[in-house]
mmCIF file of C-alpha atoms in Angstrom:
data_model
loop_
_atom_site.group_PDB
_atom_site.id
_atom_site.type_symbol
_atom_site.label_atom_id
_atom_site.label_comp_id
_atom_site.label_asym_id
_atom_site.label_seq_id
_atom_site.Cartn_x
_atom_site.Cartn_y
_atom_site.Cartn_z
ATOM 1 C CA UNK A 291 -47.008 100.235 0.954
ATOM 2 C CA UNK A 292 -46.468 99.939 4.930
ATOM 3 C CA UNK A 293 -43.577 100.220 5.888
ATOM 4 C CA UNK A 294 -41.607 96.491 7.191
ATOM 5 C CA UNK A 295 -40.691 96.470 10.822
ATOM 6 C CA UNK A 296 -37.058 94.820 12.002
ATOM 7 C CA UNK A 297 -39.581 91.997 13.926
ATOM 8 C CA UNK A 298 -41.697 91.534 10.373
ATOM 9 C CA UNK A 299 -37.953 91.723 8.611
ATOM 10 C CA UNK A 300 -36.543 88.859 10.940
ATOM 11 C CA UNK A 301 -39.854 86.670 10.444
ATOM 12 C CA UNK A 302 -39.770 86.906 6.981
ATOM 13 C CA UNK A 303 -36.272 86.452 6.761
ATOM 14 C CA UNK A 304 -36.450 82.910 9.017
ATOM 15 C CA UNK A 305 -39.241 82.030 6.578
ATOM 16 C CA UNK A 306 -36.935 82.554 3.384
ATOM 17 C CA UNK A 307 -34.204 80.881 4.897
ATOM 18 C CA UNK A 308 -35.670 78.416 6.236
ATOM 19 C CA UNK A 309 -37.760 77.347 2.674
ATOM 20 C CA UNK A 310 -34.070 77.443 0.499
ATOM 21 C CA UNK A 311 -33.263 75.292 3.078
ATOM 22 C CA UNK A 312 -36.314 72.771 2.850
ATOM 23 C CA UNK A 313 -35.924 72.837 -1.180
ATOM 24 C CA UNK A 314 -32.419 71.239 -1.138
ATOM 25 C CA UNK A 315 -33.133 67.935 -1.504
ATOM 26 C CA UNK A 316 -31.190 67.192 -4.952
ATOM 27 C CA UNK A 317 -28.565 69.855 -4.720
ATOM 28 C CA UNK A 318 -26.685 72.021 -1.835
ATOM 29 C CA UNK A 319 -28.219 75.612 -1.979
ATOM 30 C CA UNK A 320 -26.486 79.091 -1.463
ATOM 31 C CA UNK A 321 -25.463 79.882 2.381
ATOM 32 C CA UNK A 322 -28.425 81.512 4.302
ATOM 33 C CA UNK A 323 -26.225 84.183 6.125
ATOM 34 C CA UNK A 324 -27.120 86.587 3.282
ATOM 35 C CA UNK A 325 -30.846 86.221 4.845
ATOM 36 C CA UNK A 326 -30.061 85.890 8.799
ATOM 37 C CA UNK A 327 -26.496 87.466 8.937
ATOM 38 C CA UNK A 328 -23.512 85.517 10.523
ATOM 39 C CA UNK A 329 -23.913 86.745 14.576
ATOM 40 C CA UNK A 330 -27.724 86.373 14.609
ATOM 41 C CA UNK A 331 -27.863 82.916 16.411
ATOM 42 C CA UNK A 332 -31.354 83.372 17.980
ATOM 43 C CA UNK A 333 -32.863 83.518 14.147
ATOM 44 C CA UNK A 334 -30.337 80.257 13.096
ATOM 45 C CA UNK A 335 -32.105 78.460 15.669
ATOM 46 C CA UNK A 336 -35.677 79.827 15.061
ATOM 47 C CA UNK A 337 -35.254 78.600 11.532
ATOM 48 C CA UNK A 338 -34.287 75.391 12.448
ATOM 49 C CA UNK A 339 -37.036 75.151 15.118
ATOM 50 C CA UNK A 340 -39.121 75.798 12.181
ATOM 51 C CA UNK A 341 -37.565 72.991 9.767
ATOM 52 C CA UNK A 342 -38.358 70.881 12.956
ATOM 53 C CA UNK A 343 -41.641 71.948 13.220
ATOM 54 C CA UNK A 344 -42.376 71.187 9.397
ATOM 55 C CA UNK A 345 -41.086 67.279 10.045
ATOM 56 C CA UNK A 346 -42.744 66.421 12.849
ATOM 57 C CA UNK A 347 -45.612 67.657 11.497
ATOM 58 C CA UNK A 348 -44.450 65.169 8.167
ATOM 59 C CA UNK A 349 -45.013 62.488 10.885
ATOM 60 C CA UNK A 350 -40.908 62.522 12.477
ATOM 61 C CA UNK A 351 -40.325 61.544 15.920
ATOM 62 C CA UNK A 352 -37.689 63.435 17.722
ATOM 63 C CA UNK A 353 -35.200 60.895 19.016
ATOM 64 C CA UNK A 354 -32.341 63.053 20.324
ATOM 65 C CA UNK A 355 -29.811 65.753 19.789
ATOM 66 C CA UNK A 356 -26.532 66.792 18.710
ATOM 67 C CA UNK A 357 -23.877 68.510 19.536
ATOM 68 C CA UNK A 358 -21.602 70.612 16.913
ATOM 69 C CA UNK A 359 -18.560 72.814 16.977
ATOM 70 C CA UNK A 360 -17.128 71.193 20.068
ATOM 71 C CA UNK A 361 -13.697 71.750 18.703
ATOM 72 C CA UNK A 362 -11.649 75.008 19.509
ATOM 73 C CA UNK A 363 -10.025 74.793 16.127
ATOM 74 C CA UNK A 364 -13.209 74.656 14.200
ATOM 75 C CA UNK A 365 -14.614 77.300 16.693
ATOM 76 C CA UNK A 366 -12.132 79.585 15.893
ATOM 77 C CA UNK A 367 -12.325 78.707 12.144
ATOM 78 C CA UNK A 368 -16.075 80.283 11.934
ATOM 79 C CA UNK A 369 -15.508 82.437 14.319
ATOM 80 C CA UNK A 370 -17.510 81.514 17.486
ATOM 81 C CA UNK A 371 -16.668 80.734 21.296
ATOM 82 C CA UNK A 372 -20.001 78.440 21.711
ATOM 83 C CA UNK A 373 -21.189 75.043 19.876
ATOM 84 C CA UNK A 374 -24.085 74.601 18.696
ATOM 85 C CA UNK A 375 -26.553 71.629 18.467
ATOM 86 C CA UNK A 376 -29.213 70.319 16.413
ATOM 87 C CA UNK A 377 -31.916 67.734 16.461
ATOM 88 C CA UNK A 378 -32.256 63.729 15.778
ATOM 89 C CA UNK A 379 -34.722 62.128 14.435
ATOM 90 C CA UNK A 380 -35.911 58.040 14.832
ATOM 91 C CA UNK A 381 -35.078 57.863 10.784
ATOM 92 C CA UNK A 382 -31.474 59.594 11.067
ATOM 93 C CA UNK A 383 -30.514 56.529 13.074
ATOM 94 C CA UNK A 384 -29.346 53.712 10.316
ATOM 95 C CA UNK A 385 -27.351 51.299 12.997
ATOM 96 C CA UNK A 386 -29.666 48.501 11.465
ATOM 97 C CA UNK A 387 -28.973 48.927 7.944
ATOM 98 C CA UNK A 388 -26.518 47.331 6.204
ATOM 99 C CA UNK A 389 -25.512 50.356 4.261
ATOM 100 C CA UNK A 390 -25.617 53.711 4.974
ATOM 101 C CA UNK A 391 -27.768 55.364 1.942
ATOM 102 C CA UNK A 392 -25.864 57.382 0.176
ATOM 103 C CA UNK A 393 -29.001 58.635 -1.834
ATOM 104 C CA UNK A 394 -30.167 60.589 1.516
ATOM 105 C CA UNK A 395 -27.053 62.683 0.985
ATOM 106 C CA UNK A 396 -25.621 65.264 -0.510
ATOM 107 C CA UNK A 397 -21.992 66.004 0.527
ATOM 108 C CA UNK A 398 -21.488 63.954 3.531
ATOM 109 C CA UNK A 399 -18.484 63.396 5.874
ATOM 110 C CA UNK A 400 -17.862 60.967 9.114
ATOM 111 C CA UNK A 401 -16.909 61.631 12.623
ATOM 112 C CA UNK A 402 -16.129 59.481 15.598
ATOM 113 C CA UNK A 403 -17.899 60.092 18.709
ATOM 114 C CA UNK A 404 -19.516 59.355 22.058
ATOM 115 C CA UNK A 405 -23.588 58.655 21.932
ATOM 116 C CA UNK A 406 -25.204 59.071 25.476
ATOM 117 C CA UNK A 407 -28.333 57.488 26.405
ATOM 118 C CA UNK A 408 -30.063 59.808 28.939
ATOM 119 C CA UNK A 409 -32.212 57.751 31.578
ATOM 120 C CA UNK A 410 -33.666 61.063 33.511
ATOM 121 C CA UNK A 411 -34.932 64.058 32.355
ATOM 122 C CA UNK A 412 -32.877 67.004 32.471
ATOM 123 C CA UNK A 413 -34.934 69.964 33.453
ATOM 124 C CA UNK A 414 -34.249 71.463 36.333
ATOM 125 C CA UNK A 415 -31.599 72.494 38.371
ATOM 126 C CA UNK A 416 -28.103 73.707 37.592
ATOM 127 C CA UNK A 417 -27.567 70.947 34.700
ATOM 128 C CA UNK A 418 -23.921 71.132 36.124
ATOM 129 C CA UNK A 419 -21.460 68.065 35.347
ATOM 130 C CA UNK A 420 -22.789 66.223 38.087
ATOM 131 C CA UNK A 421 -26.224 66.085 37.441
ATOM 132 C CA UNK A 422 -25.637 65.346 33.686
ATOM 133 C CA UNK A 423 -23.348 62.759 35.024
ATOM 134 C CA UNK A 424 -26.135 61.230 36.840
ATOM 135 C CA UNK A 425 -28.615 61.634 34.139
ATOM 136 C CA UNK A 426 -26.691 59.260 31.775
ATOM 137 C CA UNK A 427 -28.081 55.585 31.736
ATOM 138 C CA UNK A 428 -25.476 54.201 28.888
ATOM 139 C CA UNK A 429 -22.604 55.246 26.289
ATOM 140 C CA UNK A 430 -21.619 53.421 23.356
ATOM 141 C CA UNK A 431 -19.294 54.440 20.229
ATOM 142 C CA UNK A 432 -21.081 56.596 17.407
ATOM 143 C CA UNK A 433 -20.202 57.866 13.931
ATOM 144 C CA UNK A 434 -22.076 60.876 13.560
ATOM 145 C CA UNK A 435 -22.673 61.405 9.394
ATOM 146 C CA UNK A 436 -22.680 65.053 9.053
ATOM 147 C CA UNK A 437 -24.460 66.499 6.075
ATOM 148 C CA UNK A 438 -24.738 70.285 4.349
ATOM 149 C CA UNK A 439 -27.232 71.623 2.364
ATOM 150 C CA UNK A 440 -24.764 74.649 1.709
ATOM 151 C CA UNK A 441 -22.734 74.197 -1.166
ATOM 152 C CA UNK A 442 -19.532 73.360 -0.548
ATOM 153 C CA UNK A 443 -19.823 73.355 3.095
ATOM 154 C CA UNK A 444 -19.721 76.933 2.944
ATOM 155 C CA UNK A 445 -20.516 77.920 6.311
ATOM 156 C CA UNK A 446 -20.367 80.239 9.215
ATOM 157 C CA UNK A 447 -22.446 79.533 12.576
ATOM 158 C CA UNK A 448 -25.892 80.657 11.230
ATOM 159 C CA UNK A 449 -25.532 78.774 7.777
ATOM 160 C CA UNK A 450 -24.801 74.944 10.206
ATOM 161 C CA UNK A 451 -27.785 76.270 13.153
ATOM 162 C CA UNK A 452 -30.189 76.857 10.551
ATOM 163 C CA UNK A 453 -29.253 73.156 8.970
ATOM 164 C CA UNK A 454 -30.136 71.668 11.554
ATOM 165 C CA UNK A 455 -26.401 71.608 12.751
ATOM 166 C CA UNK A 456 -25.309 70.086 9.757
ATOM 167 C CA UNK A 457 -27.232 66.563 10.524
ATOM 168 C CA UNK A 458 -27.725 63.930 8.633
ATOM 169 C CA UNK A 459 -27.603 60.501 9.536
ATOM 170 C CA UNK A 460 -25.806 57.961 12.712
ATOM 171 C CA UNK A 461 -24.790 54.995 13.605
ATOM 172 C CA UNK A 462 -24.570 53.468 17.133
ATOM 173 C CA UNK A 463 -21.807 50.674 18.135
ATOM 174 C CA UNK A 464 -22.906 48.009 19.913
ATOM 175 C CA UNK A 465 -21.580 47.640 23.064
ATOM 176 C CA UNK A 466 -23.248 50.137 25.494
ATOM 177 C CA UNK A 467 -21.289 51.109 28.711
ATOM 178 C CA UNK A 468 -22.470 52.813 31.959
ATOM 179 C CA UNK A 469 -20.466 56.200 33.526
ATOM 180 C CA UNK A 470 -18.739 53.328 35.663
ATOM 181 C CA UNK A 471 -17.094 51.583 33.504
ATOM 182 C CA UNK A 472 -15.484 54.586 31.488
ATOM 183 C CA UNK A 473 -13.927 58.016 31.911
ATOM 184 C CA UNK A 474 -15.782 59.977 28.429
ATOM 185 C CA UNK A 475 -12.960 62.542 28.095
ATOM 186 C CA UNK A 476 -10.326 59.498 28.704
ATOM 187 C CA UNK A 477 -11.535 57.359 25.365
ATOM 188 C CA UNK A 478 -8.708 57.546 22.505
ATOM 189 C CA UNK A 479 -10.269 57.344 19.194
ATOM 190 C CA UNK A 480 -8.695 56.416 15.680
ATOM 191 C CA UNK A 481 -10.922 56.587 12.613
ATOM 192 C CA UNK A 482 -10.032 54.759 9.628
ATOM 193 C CA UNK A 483 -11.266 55.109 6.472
ATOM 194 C CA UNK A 484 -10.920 51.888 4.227
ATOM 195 C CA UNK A 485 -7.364 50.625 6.120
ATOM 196 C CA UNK A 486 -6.227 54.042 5.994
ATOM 197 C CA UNK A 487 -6.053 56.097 9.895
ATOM 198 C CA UNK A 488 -7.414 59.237 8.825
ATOM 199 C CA UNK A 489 -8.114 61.040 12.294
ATOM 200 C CA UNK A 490 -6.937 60.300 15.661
ATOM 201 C CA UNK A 491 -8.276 62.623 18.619
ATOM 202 C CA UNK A 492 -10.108 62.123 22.328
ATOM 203 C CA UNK A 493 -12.474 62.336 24.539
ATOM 204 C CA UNK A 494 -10.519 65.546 25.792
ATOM 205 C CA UNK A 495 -10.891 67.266 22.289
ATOM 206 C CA UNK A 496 -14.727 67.360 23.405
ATOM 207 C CA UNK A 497 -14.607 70.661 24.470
ATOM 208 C CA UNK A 498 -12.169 69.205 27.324
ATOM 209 C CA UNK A 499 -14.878 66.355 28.233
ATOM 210 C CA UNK A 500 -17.861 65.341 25.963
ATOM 211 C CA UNK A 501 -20.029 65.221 29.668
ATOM 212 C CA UNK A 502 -18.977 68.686 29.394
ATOM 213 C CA UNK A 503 -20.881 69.673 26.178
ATOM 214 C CA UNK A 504 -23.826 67.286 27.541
ATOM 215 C CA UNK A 505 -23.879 70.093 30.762
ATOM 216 C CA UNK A 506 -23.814 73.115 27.601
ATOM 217 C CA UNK A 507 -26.145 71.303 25.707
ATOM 218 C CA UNK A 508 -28.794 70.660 28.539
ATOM 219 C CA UNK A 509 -28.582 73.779 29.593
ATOM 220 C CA UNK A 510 -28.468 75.680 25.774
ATOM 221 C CA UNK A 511 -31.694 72.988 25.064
ATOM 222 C CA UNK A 512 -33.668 74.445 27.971
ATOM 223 C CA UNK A 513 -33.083 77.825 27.625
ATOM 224 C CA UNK A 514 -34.754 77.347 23.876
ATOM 225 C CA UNK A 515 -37.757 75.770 26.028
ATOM 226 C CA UNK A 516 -36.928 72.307 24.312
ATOM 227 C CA UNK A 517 -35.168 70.631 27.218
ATOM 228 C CA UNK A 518 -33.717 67.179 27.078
ATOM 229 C CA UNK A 519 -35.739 63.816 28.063
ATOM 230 C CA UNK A 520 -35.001 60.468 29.365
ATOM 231 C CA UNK A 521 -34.712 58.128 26.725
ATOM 232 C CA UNK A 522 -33.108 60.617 24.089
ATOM 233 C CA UNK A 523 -29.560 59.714 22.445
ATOM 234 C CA UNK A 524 -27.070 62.491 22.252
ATOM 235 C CA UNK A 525 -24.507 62.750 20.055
ATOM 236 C CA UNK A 526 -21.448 64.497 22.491
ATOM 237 C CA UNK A 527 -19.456 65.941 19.831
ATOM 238 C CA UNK A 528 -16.635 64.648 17.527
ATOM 239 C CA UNK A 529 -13.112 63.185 19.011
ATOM 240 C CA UNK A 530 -11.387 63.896 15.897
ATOM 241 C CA UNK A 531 -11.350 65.774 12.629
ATOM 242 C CA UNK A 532 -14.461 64.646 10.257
ATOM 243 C CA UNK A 533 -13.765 62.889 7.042
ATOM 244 C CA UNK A 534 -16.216 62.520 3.804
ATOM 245 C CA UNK A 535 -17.294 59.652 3.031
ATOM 246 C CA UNK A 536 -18.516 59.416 -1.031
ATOM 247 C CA UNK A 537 -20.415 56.238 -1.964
ATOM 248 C CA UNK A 538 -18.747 53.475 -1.489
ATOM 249 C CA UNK A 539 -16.807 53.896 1.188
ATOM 250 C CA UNK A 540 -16.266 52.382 4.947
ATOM 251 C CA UNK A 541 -15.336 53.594 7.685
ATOM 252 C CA UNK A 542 -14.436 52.437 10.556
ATOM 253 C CA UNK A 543 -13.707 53.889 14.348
ATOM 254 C CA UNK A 544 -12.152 52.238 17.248
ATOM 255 C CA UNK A 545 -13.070 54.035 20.344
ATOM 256 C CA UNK A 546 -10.719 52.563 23.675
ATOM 257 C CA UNK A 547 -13.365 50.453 25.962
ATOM 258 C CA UNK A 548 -16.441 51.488 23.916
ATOM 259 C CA UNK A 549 -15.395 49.366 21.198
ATOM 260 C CA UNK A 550 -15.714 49.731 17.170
ATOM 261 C CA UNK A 551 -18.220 50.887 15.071
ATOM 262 C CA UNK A 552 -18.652 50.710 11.169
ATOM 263 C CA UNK A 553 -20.173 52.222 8.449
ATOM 264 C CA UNK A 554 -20.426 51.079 4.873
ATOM 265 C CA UNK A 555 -22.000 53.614 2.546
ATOM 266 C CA UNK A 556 -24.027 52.447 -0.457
ATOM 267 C CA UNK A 557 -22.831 53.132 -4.079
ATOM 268 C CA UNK A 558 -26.257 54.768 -5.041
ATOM 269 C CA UNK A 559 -26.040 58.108 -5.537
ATOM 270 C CA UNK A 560 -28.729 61.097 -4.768
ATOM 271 C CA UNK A 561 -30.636 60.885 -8.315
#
């Protein structure tokens, strides 16, 4: 028997985690970090480039990204001085329904946030505030419905890269605002679940301004040779704490000048 190389030890461990991933479709699985480790962030992402990989080739169209861990608490919760992002798809975005489809997940929870609309590519150069600043045709409010195929959210920051940064599904307010007519990291935000407030935060929370993890993000996207495009929505990054959301409930967040968005979620369950 030949002996197994660290490089043939990494594959086949981004290949194992990356299929307990793909097989949770009814039920949450066991954390991969017992397969990838909890610094290795390089392998997260390569098995969540590979998850990618597997739906486009399904016949998904890559419609954006998003950005995770913007928060300092949560950062320091798992451990890690970065965010982290992962990928949209046209199918994730359920602004049209009238029910979020709470048979599509598993253990889901709501967060209020900022959707860009980028209207240049953003490729070259130093991908510094300015230019992202530039890059950004319109905002509009967003709840971002964050989903884990680890059990019981059990996760450090290679369980939520590998998962696709904890993704699952969005919805888009609908009154879209240019740069001019807003300060991001100035929006107040109050998310209410039912008629309950449940989280407050703002656009300062964002890792101090949500353009700001747009800048990390473009830059983080390029350097995994998967740069961000004009036309692509990004989810900035949640104002507030996130708050689950079982079947049958509605939520609700009021973003200052962007405006409201809500979300009713469907009393199916997963079967």
């Amino acid at each position: 028997m030949s002996a197994i190389t660290p490089t043939t030890r990494r594959s086949s461990s981004i290949l194992d985690a990356a299929a307990r991933l793909a097989a949770a479709t009814a039920r949450p699985c066991a954390p991969v970090r017992d397969l990838l480790g909890v610094t290795d962030i390089d392998s997260a992402y390569a098995v969540q480039q590979r998850l990618t990989d597997d739906r486009v080739a399904a016949g998904g169209t890559i419609t954006g990204r998003k950005i995770g861990l913007t928060s300092p608490a949560v950062q320091q919760q798992l451990g890690v001085n970065q965010p982290d992002f992962g990928v949209l798809f046209a199918d994730m975005d359920v602004t049209g329904l009238p029910e979020v489809p709470s048979s599509r997940l598993l253990q889901p929870k709501a967060e209020a946030e900022i959707a860009f609309e980028l209207g240049a590519d953003l490729v070259d150069g130093d991908l510094g505030l300015a230019q992202v600043r530039c890059a950004v045709a319109r905002a509009a409010a967003a709840l971002e419905i964050v989903d884990s195929r680890i059990a019981d959210w059990d996760i450090t920051i290679t369980d939520t890269v590998a998962d696709n940064g904890s993704s699952g599904l969005y919805v888009l307010g609908e009154n879209w605002l240019t740069l001019d007519d807003f300060e991001p990291r100035e929006v107040s935000m109050r998310l209410f679940s039912g008629e309950e407030l449940v989280s407050e935060g703002t656009g300062a929370a964002c890792l101090g301004d949500p353009l700001e993890a747009l800048s990390w993000l473009a830059r983080t996207a390029r350097d995994y040779g998967q740069p961000l495009r004009a036309g692509q929505v990004i989810l900035s990054g949640a104002l507030g704490p996130m708050v689950p959301t079982p079947p049958g409930t509605t939520v609700r967040a009021e973003l200052s000048t962007l405006g409201t968005v809500t979300a009713t979620f469907s009393k199916d369950t997963h079967s």
